PDB file of C-alpha atoms in Angstrom:
ATOM      1  CA  MET D   1     -27.571 -39.791 -12.612  1.00 49.00           C
ATOM      2  CA  ASP D   2     -25.036 -37.114 -13.161  1.00 51.00           C
ATOM      3  CA  PHE D   3     -25.942 -33.677 -14.210  1.00 50.00           C
ATOM      4  CA  SER D   4     -22.951 -31.970 -13.739  1.00 56.00           C
ATOM      5  CA  PRO D   5     -22.469 -31.521 -17.419  1.00 59.00           C
ATOM      6  CA  ILE D   6     -24.965 -30.002 -17.889  1.00 56.00           C
ATOM      7  CA  ILE D   7     -24.359 -27.950 -15.161  1.00 57.00           C
ATOM      8  CA  ALA D   8     -21.739 -26.206 -15.211  1.00 55.00           C
ATOM      9  CA  PRO D   9     -22.562 -24.621 -18.881  1.00 60.00           C
ATOM     10  CA  LEU D  10     -25.347 -23.020 -17.580  1.00 54.00           C
ATOM     11  CA  TRP D  11     -22.878 -21.879 -14.628  1.00 54.00           C
ATOM     12  CA  THR D  12     -20.048 -20.395 -17.286  1.00 59.00           C
ATOM     13  CA  THR D  13     -23.378 -18.567 -18.557  1.00 58.00           C
ATOM     14  CA  VAL D  14     -24.253 -17.679 -15.683  1.00 52.00           C
ATOM     15  CA  SER D  15     -21.117 -16.104 -14.793  1.00 60.00           C
ATOM     16  CA  TRP D  16     -20.256 -13.698 -17.145  1.00 53.00           C
ATOM     17  CA  LEU D  17     -24.078 -13.117 -18.011  1.00 53.00           C
ATOM     18  CA  ILE D  18     -24.733 -11.455 -14.622  1.00 56.00           C
ATOM     19  CA  PRO D  19     -22.403  -9.197 -14.197  1.00 56.00           C
ATOM     20  CA  LEU D  20     -22.309  -8.403 -17.623  1.00 45.00           C
ATOM     21  CA  MET D  21     -26.169  -7.334 -16.816  1.00 52.00           C
ATOM     22  CA  LEU D  22     -25.106  -5.130 -13.795  1.00 50.00           C
ATOM     23  CA  VAL D  23     -22.907  -3.451 -16.397  1.00 47.00           C
ATOM     24  CA  ILE D  24     -25.873  -2.737 -18.542  1.00 47.00           C
ATOM     25  CA  GLY D  25     -28.013  -1.323 -15.557  1.00 49.00           C
ATOM     26  CA  LEU D  26     -24.983   1.032 -14.647  1.00 45.00           C
ATOM     27  CA  LEU D  27     -24.498   2.564 -17.890  1.00 44.00           C
ATOM     28  CA  GLN D  28     -27.857   3.298 -18.648  1.00 54.00           C
ATOM     29  CA  THR D  29     -28.480   4.885 -14.517  1.00 57.00           C
ATOM     30  CA  PRO D  30     -28.010   9.265 -15.064  1.00 57.00           C
ATOM     31  CA  TRP D  31     -24.297   9.530 -13.476  1.00 52.00           C
ATOM     32  CA  ALA D  32     -23.350   7.702 -15.884  1.00 58.00           C
ATOM     33  CA  LYS D  33     -24.977   8.716 -18.855  1.00 59.00           C
ATOM     34  CA  GLY D  34     -23.738  11.840 -18.194  1.00 57.00           C
ATOM     35  CA  TYR D  35     -19.855  11.099 -16.590  1.00 67.00           C
ATOM     36  CA  ILE D  36     -20.064   9.019 -20.664  1.00 74.00           C
ATOM     37  CA  GLY D  37     -20.713  12.555 -21.971  1.00 75.00           C
ATOM     38  CA  GLU D  38     -18.468  14.560 -20.155  1.00 82.00           C
ATOM     39  CA  LEU D  39     -15.203  11.184 -21.242  1.00 87.00           C
ATOM     40  CA  VAL D  40     -16.599  11.823 -24.956  1.00 89.00           C
ATOM     41  CA  VAL D  41     -16.143  15.976 -24.845  1.00 91.00           C
ATOM     42  CA  ARG D  42     -13.039  15.337 -23.441  1.00 92.00           C
ATOM     43  CA  LEU D  43     -11.482  13.627 -25.715  1.00 92.00           C
ATOM     44  CA  ILE D  44     -12.860  15.745 -29.258  1.00 94.00           C
ATOM     45  CA  ALA D  45     -11.696  18.450 -27.575  1.00 94.00           C
ATOM     46  CA  ARG D  46      -8.656  16.700 -26.937  1.00 94.00           C
ATOM     47  CA  ILE D  47      -8.633  16.591 -30.100  1.00 95.00           C
ATOM     48  CA  LYS D  48      -9.650  19.082 -31.872  1.00 96.00           C
ATOM     49  CA  LEU D  49      -8.226  22.256 -30.105  1.00 96.00           C
ATOM     50  CA  ASP D  50      -4.753  23.023 -29.142  1.00 96.00           C
ATOM     51  CA  GLN D  51      -3.974  22.499 -25.693  1.00 93.00           C
ATOM     52  CA  HIS D  52      -1.924  25.613 -26.134  1.00 95.00           C
ATOM     53  CA  THR D  53      -4.524  28.091 -26.842  1.00 97.00           C
ATOM     54  CA  TYR D  54      -7.089  26.609 -25.346  1.00 97.00           C
ATOM     55  CA  ARG D  55      -6.570  25.897 -21.196  1.00 97.00           C
ATOM     56  CA  ARG D  56      -9.384  24.091 -19.684  1.00 95.00           C
ATOM     57  CA  LEU D  57     -10.965  22.770 -16.854  1.00 96.00           C
ATOM     58  CA  HIS D  58     -13.486  19.715 -16.188  1.00 94.00           C
ATOM     59  CA  ASN D  59     -15.861  19.030 -14.169  1.00 92.00           C
ATOM     60  CA  VAL D  60     -15.518  22.274 -12.224  1.00 94.00           C
ATOM     61  CA  THR D  61     -17.507  22.450  -8.388  1.00 93.00           C
ATOM     62  CA  LEU D  62     -17.359  26.870  -7.581  1.00 92.00           C
ATOM     63  CA  ASN D  63     -19.006  28.247  -4.646  1.00 87.00           C
ATOM     64  CA  THR D  64     -21.695  30.075  -5.143  1.00 83.00           C
ATOM     65  CA  PRO D  65     -23.707  32.444  -2.310  1.00 75.00           C
ATOM     66  CA  ASP D  66     -26.765  29.572  -2.062  1.00 72.00           C
ATOM     67  CA  GLY D  67     -24.778  26.146  -1.695  1.00 81.00           C
ATOM     68  CA  THR D  68     -22.418  25.339  -5.340  1.00 86.00           C
ATOM     69  CA  THR D  69     -22.555  24.797  -8.706  1.00 90.00           C
ATOM     70  CA  GLN D  70     -21.052  22.429 -11.055  1.00 92.00           C
ATOM     71  CA  ILE D  71     -19.697  23.467 -14.334  1.00 95.00           C
ATOM     72  CA  ASP D  72     -18.313  20.547 -16.999  1.00 94.00           C
ATOM     73  CA  HIS D  73     -15.639  21.691 -19.025  1.00 96.00           C
ATOM     74  CA  VAL D  74     -14.222  25.474 -19.268  1.00 97.00           C
ATOM     75  CA  PHE D  75     -11.956  26.590 -21.890  1.00 98.00           C
ATOM     76  CA  LEU D  76      -9.841  29.946 -21.485  1.00 98.00           C
ATOM     77  CA  SER D  77      -8.630  31.176 -24.380  1.00 98.00           C
ATOM     78  CA  PRO D  78      -7.657  34.335 -25.745  1.00 98.00           C
ATOM     79  CA  TYR D  79     -10.151  34.353 -28.143  1.00 98.00           C
ATOM     80  CA  GLY D  80     -12.309  34.163 -24.620  1.00 98.00           C
ATOM     81  CA  ILE D  81     -13.871  31.544 -22.204  1.00 98.00           C
ATOM     82  CA  PHE D  82     -16.312  29.380 -23.348  1.00 98.00           C
ATOM     83  CA  VAL D  83     -18.281  26.958 -20.737  1.00 97.00           C
ATOM     84  CA  LEU D  84     -19.933  24.220 -22.696  1.00 97.00           C
ATOM     85  CA  GLU D  85     -22.608  21.999 -20.555  1.00 95.00           C
ATOM     86  CA  THR D  86     -22.937  18.540 -22.025  1.00 95.00           C
ATOM     87  CA  LYS D  87     -26.247  16.367 -22.937  1.00 94.00           C
ATOM     88  CA  ASN D  88     -26.073  13.095 -23.214  1.00 92.00           C
ATOM     89  CA  MET D  89     -29.035  12.046 -25.026  1.00 92.00           C
ATOM     90  CA  ARG D  90     -30.838   9.798 -27.324  1.00 91.00           C
ATOM     91  CA  GLY D  91     -34.047  10.467 -28.682  1.00 94.00           C
ATOM     92  CA  TRP D  92     -35.646  13.840 -29.981  1.00 96.00           C
ATOM     93  CA  ILE D  93     -35.192  16.911 -28.283  1.00 96.00           C
ATOM     94  CA  PHE D  94     -37.612  20.113 -28.606  1.00 97.00           C
ATOM     95  CA  GLY D  95     -37.093  23.806 -27.366  1.00 95.00           C
ATOM     96  CA  SER D  96     -36.067  27.236 -27.988  1.00 93.00           C
ATOM     97  CA  GLU D  97     -33.826  29.855 -25.664  1.00 92.00           C
ATOM     98  CA  LYS D  98     -36.704  31.015 -23.810  1.00 89.00           C
ATOM     99  CA  GLN D  99     -38.797  28.013 -22.485  1.00 91.00           C
ATOM    100  CA  ALA D 100     -38.057  27.339 -18.875  1.00 89.00           C
ATOM    101  CA  GLN D 101     -38.035  22.985 -19.946  1.00 93.00           C
ATOM    102  CA  TRP D 102     -36.355  21.799 -22.974  1.00 96.00           C
ATOM    103  CA  THR D 103     -38.977  18.277 -24.342  1.00 96.00           C
ATOM    104  CA  GLN D 104     -37.307  14.442 -25.044  1.00 96.00           C
ATOM    105  CA  LYS D 105     -39.318  12.616 -27.073  1.00 96.00           C
ATOM    106  CA  LEU D 106     -38.351   8.706 -26.769  1.00 92.00           C
ATOM    107  CA  TYR D 107     -40.018   5.662 -27.852  1.00 88.00           C
ATOM    108  CA  GLN D 108     -43.442   7.113 -27.838  1.00 87.00           C
ATOM    109  CA  ARG D 109     -42.307   9.102 -24.330  1.00 93.00           C
ATOM    110  CA  SER D 110     -41.923  12.857 -23.474  1.00 95.00           C
ATOM    111  CA  PHE D 111     -39.411  13.931 -20.671  1.00 94.00           C
ATOM    112  CA  LYS D 112     -38.646  17.934 -19.594  1.00 94.00           C
ATOM    113  CA  PHE D 113     -35.767  18.826 -18.258  1.00 93.00           C
ATOM    114  CA  GLN D 114     -34.246  22.314 -17.200  1.00 91.00           C
ATOM    115  CA  ASN D 115     -33.235  24.422 -19.833  1.00 94.00           C
ATOM    116  CA  PRO D 116     -29.538  23.614 -20.416  1.00 95.00           C
ATOM    117  CA  LEU D 117     -28.823  27.657 -21.110  1.00 95.00           C
ATOM    118  CA  ARG D 118     -30.657  28.531 -17.996  1.00 92.00           C
ATOM    119  CA  GLN D 119     -28.997  25.827 -16.198  1.00 91.00           C
ATOM    120  CA  ASN D 120     -25.606  27.400 -17.647  1.00 94.00           C
ATOM    121  CA  TYR D 121     -26.346  30.963 -16.914  1.00 93.00           C
ATOM    122  CA  LYS D 122     -25.714  29.980 -13.065  1.00 90.00           C
ATOM    123  CA  HIS D 123     -22.908  28.181 -14.488  1.00 94.00           C
ATOM    124  CA  LEU D 124     -22.266  32.444 -16.176  1.00 95.00           C
ATOM    125  CA  LYS D 125     -22.326  34.400 -13.258  1.00 93.00           C
ATOM    126  CA  ALA D 126     -20.409  32.095 -10.749  1.00 93.00           C
ATOM    127  CA  LEU D 127     -17.640  32.525 -13.647  1.00 95.00           C
ATOM    128  CA  GLU D 128     -18.452  35.917 -13.258  1.00 95.00           C
ATOM    129  CA  ALA D 129     -17.411  36.474 -10.044  1.00 92.00           C
ATOM    130  CA  THR D 130     -14.856  33.795  -9.461  1.00 95.00           C
ATOM    131  CA  LEU D 131     -12.052  35.704 -11.956  1.00 96.00           C
ATOM    132  CA  GLY D 132     -13.992  38.954 -12.173  1.00 94.00           C
ATOM    133  CA  VAL D 133     -14.127  38.969 -16.513  1.00 96.00           C
ATOM    134  CA  ASN D 134     -15.973  40.579 -18.467  1.00 95.00           C
ATOM    135  CA  PRO D 135     -19.224  39.068 -19.058  1.00 95.00           C
ATOM    136  CA  GLU D 136     -18.684  39.998 -22.323  1.00 97.00           C
ATOM    137  CA  HIS D 137     -15.439  37.382 -22.557  1.00 97.00           C
ATOM    138  CA  LEU D 138     -18.096  34.546 -20.951  1.00 97.00           C
ATOM    139  CA  HIS D 139     -19.525  31.919 -23.481  1.00 98.00           C
ATOM    140  CA  SER D 140     -22.103  29.443 -22.758  1.00 97.00           C
ATOM    141  CA  LEU D 141     -21.945  25.750 -24.850  1.00 97.00           C
ATOM    142  CA  ILE D 142     -23.943  23.696 -24.592  1.00 97.00           C
ATOM    143  CA  SER D 143     -22.811  20.405 -26.634  1.00 96.00           C
ATOM    144  CA  PHE D 144     -25.330  17.135 -26.967  1.00 95.00           C
ATOM    145  CA  VAL D 145     -23.948  13.958 -27.343  1.00 92.00           C
ATOM    146  CA  GLY D 146     -25.692  10.411 -27.332  1.00 87.00           C
ATOM    147  CA  GLY D 147     -27.325  10.715 -31.096  1.00 85.00           C
ATOM    148  CA  SER D 148     -30.392  13.514 -30.568  1.00 92.00           C
ATOM    149  CA  THR D 149     -32.034  15.252 -33.200  1.00 95.00           C
ATOM    150  CA  PHE D 150     -33.028  19.226 -32.609  1.00 96.00           C
ATOM    151  CA  LYS D 151     -36.651  18.807 -33.832  1.00 96.00           C
ATOM    152  CA  THR D 152     -37.344  23.011 -33.358  1.00 96.00           C
ATOM    153  CA  ALA D 153     -34.694  25.827 -34.068  1.00 95.00           C
ATOM    154  CA  MET D 154     -31.408  25.979 -32.032  1.00 96.00           C
ATOM    155  CA  PRO D 155     -29.486  29.496 -31.277  1.00 95.00           C
ATOM    156  CA  ALA D 156     -25.883  28.413 -32.968  1.00 96.00           C
ATOM    157  CA  ASN D 157     -23.825  27.733 -29.138  1.00 97.00           C
ATOM    158  CA  VAL D 158     -26.673  25.022 -29.271  1.00 97.00           C
ATOM    159  CA  THR D 159     -24.713  22.076 -30.196  1.00 96.00           C
ATOM    160  CA  GLN D 160     -24.330  18.456 -31.523  1.00 94.00           C
ATOM    161  CA  GLY D 161     -21.361  16.254 -32.082  1.00 90.00           C
ATOM    162  CA  ILE D 162     -18.327  18.021 -32.558  1.00 93.00           C
ATOM    163  CA  GLY D 163     -20.375  21.265 -33.764  1.00 96.00           C
ATOM    164  CA  PHE D 164     -18.604  22.733 -30.019  1.00 96.00           C
ATOM    165  CA  ILE D 165     -15.273  22.745 -31.896  1.00 97.00           C
ATOM    166  CA  ARG D 166     -16.072  25.324 -34.838  1.00 97.00           C
ATOM    167  CA  TYR D 167     -19.057  27.152 -32.132  1.00 97.00           C
ATOM    168  CA  ILE D 168     -15.278  27.886 -29.841  1.00 97.00           C
ATOM    169  CA  GLN D 169     -13.242  28.467 -33.017  1.00 97.00           C
ATOM    170  CA  SER D 170     -15.237  30.350 -34.635  1.00 97.00           C
ATOM    171  CA  PHE D 171     -14.158  33.474 -32.443  1.00 97.00           C
ATOM    172  CA  GLN D 172     -10.870  34.948 -33.559  1.00 96.00           C
ATOM    173  CA  GLN D 173     -10.704  38.475 -32.208  1.00 97.00           C
ATOM    174  CA  LEU D 174      -8.062  38.659 -29.281  1.00 97.00           C
ATOM    175  CA  VAL D 175      -9.457  39.401 -26.164  1.00 97.00           C
ATOM    176  CA  PHE D 176      -7.348  38.372 -23.085  1.00 98.00           C
ATOM    177  CA  SER D 177      -3.624  38.166 -24.408  1.00 97.00           C
ATOM    178  CA  ALA D 178      -0.910  34.515 -23.328  1.00 96.00           C
ATOM    179  CA  THR D 179      -0.233  36.449 -19.454  1.00 97.00           C
ATOM    180  CA  GLU D 180      -3.965  36.793 -18.506  1.00 97.00           C
ATOM    181  CA  VAL D 181      -5.508  33.606 -19.944  1.00 97.00           C
ATOM    182  CA  ASP D 182      -2.668  32.186 -17.034  1.00 97.00           C
ATOM    183  CA  ALA D 183      -3.618  34.129 -14.416  1.00 97.00           C
ATOM    184  CA  LEU D 184      -7.395  33.447 -14.703  1.00 97.00           C
ATOM    185  CA  LEU D 185      -6.322  29.493 -15.323  1.00 97.00           C
ATOM    186  CA  HIS D 186      -4.148  30.147 -11.754  1.00 97.00           C
ATOM    187  CA  THR D 187      -7.849  32.236 -10.507  1.00 97.00           C
ATOM    188  CA  LEU D 188      -9.926  29.092 -10.657  1.00 97.00           C
ATOM    189  CA  GLN D 189      -7.229  26.768  -9.480  1.00 96.00           C
ATOM    190  CA  THR D 190      -7.428  27.662  -7.173  1.00 94.00           C
ATOM    191  CA  GLY D 191     -10.959  29.040  -6.357  1.00 92.00           C
ATOM    192  CA  ARG D 192     -12.471  26.254  -7.998  1.00 93.00           C
ATOM    193  CA  ARG D 193     -13.770  23.737  -4.903  1.00 90.00           C
ATOM    194  CA  ALA D 194     -11.192  19.539  -4.509  1.00 89.00           C
ATOM    195  CA  PRO D 195     -12.494  17.661  -8.061  1.00 84.00           C
ATOM    196  CA  THR D 196     -13.816  14.780  -4.890  1.00 85.00           C
ATOM    197  CA  LEU D 197     -15.887  11.903  -4.202  1.00 81.00           C
ATOM    198  CA  ALA D 198     -17.265  14.344  -1.068  1.00 85.00           C
ATOM    199  CA  THR D 199     -16.774  17.431  -3.413  1.00 78.00           C
ATOM    200  CA  HIS D 200     -19.456  15.768  -5.739  1.00 74.00           C
ATOM    201  CA  ARG D 201     -21.542  14.388  -1.903  1.00 82.00           C
ATOM    202  CA  GLU D 202     -21.724  17.569  -0.856  1.00 79.00           C
ATOM    203  CA  HIS D 203     -22.970  20.345  -4.446  1.00 66.00           C
ATOM    204  CA  VAL D 204     -25.408  17.305  -4.626  1.00 70.00           C
ATOM    205  CA  GLN D 205     -26.728  17.778  -1.194  1.00 75.00           C
ATOM    206  CA  ASN D 206     -27.198  21.683  -2.210  1.00 69.00           C
ATOM    207  CA  LEU D 207     -29.665  20.654  -5.411  1.00 63.00           C
ATOM    208  CA  LYS D 208     -31.764  18.863  -3.105  1.00 68.00           C
ATOM    209  CA  ARG D 209     -31.694  21.672  -0.716  1.00 68.00           C
ATOM    210  CA  ARG D 210     -32.719  23.928  -3.741  1.00 60.00           C
ATOM    211  CA  SER D 211     -35.016  21.951  -4.896  1.00 62.00           C
ATOM    212  CA  ASP D 212     -37.079  21.725  -1.380  1.00 60.00           C
ATOM    213  CA  PRO D 213     -39.718  24.495  -1.661  1.00 59.00           C
ATOM    214  CA  THR D 214     -39.146  25.043   2.060  1.00 59.00           C
ATOM    215  CA  ALA D 215     -35.983  25.221   3.015  1.00 62.00           C
ATOM    216  CA  GLU D 216     -33.798  28.740   2.486  1.00 68.00           C
ATOM    217  CA  ARG D 217     -32.327  30.351  -0.102  1.00 74.00           C
ATOM    218  CA  LEU D 218     -30.674  32.703  -0.554  1.00 75.00           C
ATOM    219  CA  CYS D 219     -29.660  35.277  -3.888  1.00 81.00           C
ATOM    220  CA  PRO D 220     -27.264  33.570  -5.823  1.00 73.00           C
ATOM    221  CA  LYS D 221     -26.285  37.409  -7.044  1.00 76.00           C
ATOM    222  CA  CYS D 222     -26.287  39.165  -3.416  1.00 82.00           C
ATOM    223  CA  GLY D 223     -26.827  36.835  -0.930  1.00 78.00           C
ATOM    224  CA  SER D 224     -30.343  38.422   0.442  1.00 83.00           C
ATOM    225  CA  ALA D 225     -32.747  35.778   1.468  1.00 83.00           C
ATOM    226  CA  LEU D 226     -35.452  34.949  -1.768  1.00 82.00           C
ATOM    227  CA  LEU D 227     -39.103  35.135  -0.679  1.00 82.00           C
ATOM    228  CA  ILE D 228     -41.846  32.903  -2.531  1.00 82.00           C
ATOM    229  CA  ARG D 229     -43.473  35.838  -4.416  1.00 84.00           C
ATOM    230  CA  THR D 230     -47.118  35.331  -6.324  1.00 84.00           C
ATOM    231  CA  VAL D 231     -47.931  37.686 -10.153  1.00 84.00           C
ATOM    232  CA  LYS D 232     -50.544  39.662  -9.178  1.00 82.00           C
ATOM    233  CA  SER D 233     -51.222  40.760 -13.232  1.00 81.00           C
ATOM    234  CA  GLY D 234     -51.064  39.864 -15.656  1.00 80.00           C
ATOM    235  CA  ALA D 235     -51.224  36.565 -18.014  1.00 75.00           C
ATOM    236  CA  LYS D 236     -49.617  34.714 -14.958  1.00 75.00           C
ATOM    237  CA  ALA D 237     -51.294  36.200 -12.592  1.00 76.00           C
ATOM    238  CA  GLY D 238     -51.050  33.702  -9.293  1.00 75.00           C
ATOM    239  CA  GLN D 239     -48.237  32.283 -10.479  1.00 77.00           C
ATOM    240  CA  GLN D 240     -45.053  31.824  -7.641  1.00 77.00           C
ATOM    241  CA  PHE D 241     -41.854  32.721  -8.022  1.00 79.00           C
ATOM    242  CA  TRP D 242     -38.723  33.287  -6.045  1.00 80.00           C
ATOM    243  CA  GLY D 243     -38.312  37.208  -5.546  1.00 86.00           C
ATOM    244  CA  CYS D 244     -35.056  38.733  -4.269  1.00 88.00           C
ATOM    245  CA  SER D 245     -36.051  40.208  -0.736  1.00 87.00           C
ATOM    246  CA  GLY D 246     -33.657  43.192  -2.068  1.00 87.00           C
ATOM    247  CA  PHE D 247     -35.960  43.764  -4.323  1.00 88.00           C
ATOM    248  CA  PRO D 248     -36.269  46.853  -6.290  1.00 87.00           C
ATOM    249  CA  LYS D 249     -32.004  47.558  -5.595  1.00 87.00           C
ATOM    250  CA  CYS D 250     -31.984  43.609  -6.466  1.00 90.00           C
ATOM    251  CA  ARG D 251     -34.752  41.949  -8.990  1.00 83.00           C
ATOM    252  CA  THR D 252     -33.612  37.841  -8.989  1.00 85.00           C
ATOM    253  CA  MET D 253     -35.960  35.854 -10.423  1.00 81.00           C
ATOM    254  CA  GLN D 254     -36.310  31.674  -9.915  1.00 75.00           C
ATOM    255  CA  SER D 255     -39.156  29.557 -11.553  1.00 68.00           C
ATOM    256  CA  PHE D 256     -41.177  28.227  -7.676  1.00 60.00           C
TER     257      PHE D 256
END
């Protein structure tokens, strides 16, 4: 009996179904979600922000005393420098400015993630060191894309969708001349790490090393060694944290 009339249609279906499933699986990875979120922000910014007024760089990797830091988007303008961190997330988002971790609730499951404002703080400090600008002219900005819903009150610089455009455009006081913006852009272009796969891999390794409690850490502010210290009194007595060995001259602290 000839089964080819049956097998041929099945094989045709399988031949496109398997690649489709692989693509769907790839799109669910954290890397793909992050990349898609950054592309969405790039597209919105390209449409909504004048490219001559708001000069932009994306995927900026800078050297830091403890390795590297990677910034999603930097917008340089006469009204200040806007440092944008993208979060491509769904579900309900709970958090506040001072919480170390925020919560994503999706399909009755909860997931913790680092407060993006704290994450972006390191980006601001790296840019401040690279550009030598007044920190008052650096503005932290978080953009959630992907259809998430805020379930707690968020600061004005934590936005959804095109909200980051409104926040950027709300700054109308001139702080840099056009010449200064050009100079800052040039400094950042020459001071950044090359946007290559090798740079990305090195940055990932730095992240893994920093998450290893046994690895040596350096203070991102002064470059001294970070030491494990213990809170001796108060509500947090007994908790451990990373403290700068340069204390009291340097009071940098990081959660353990």
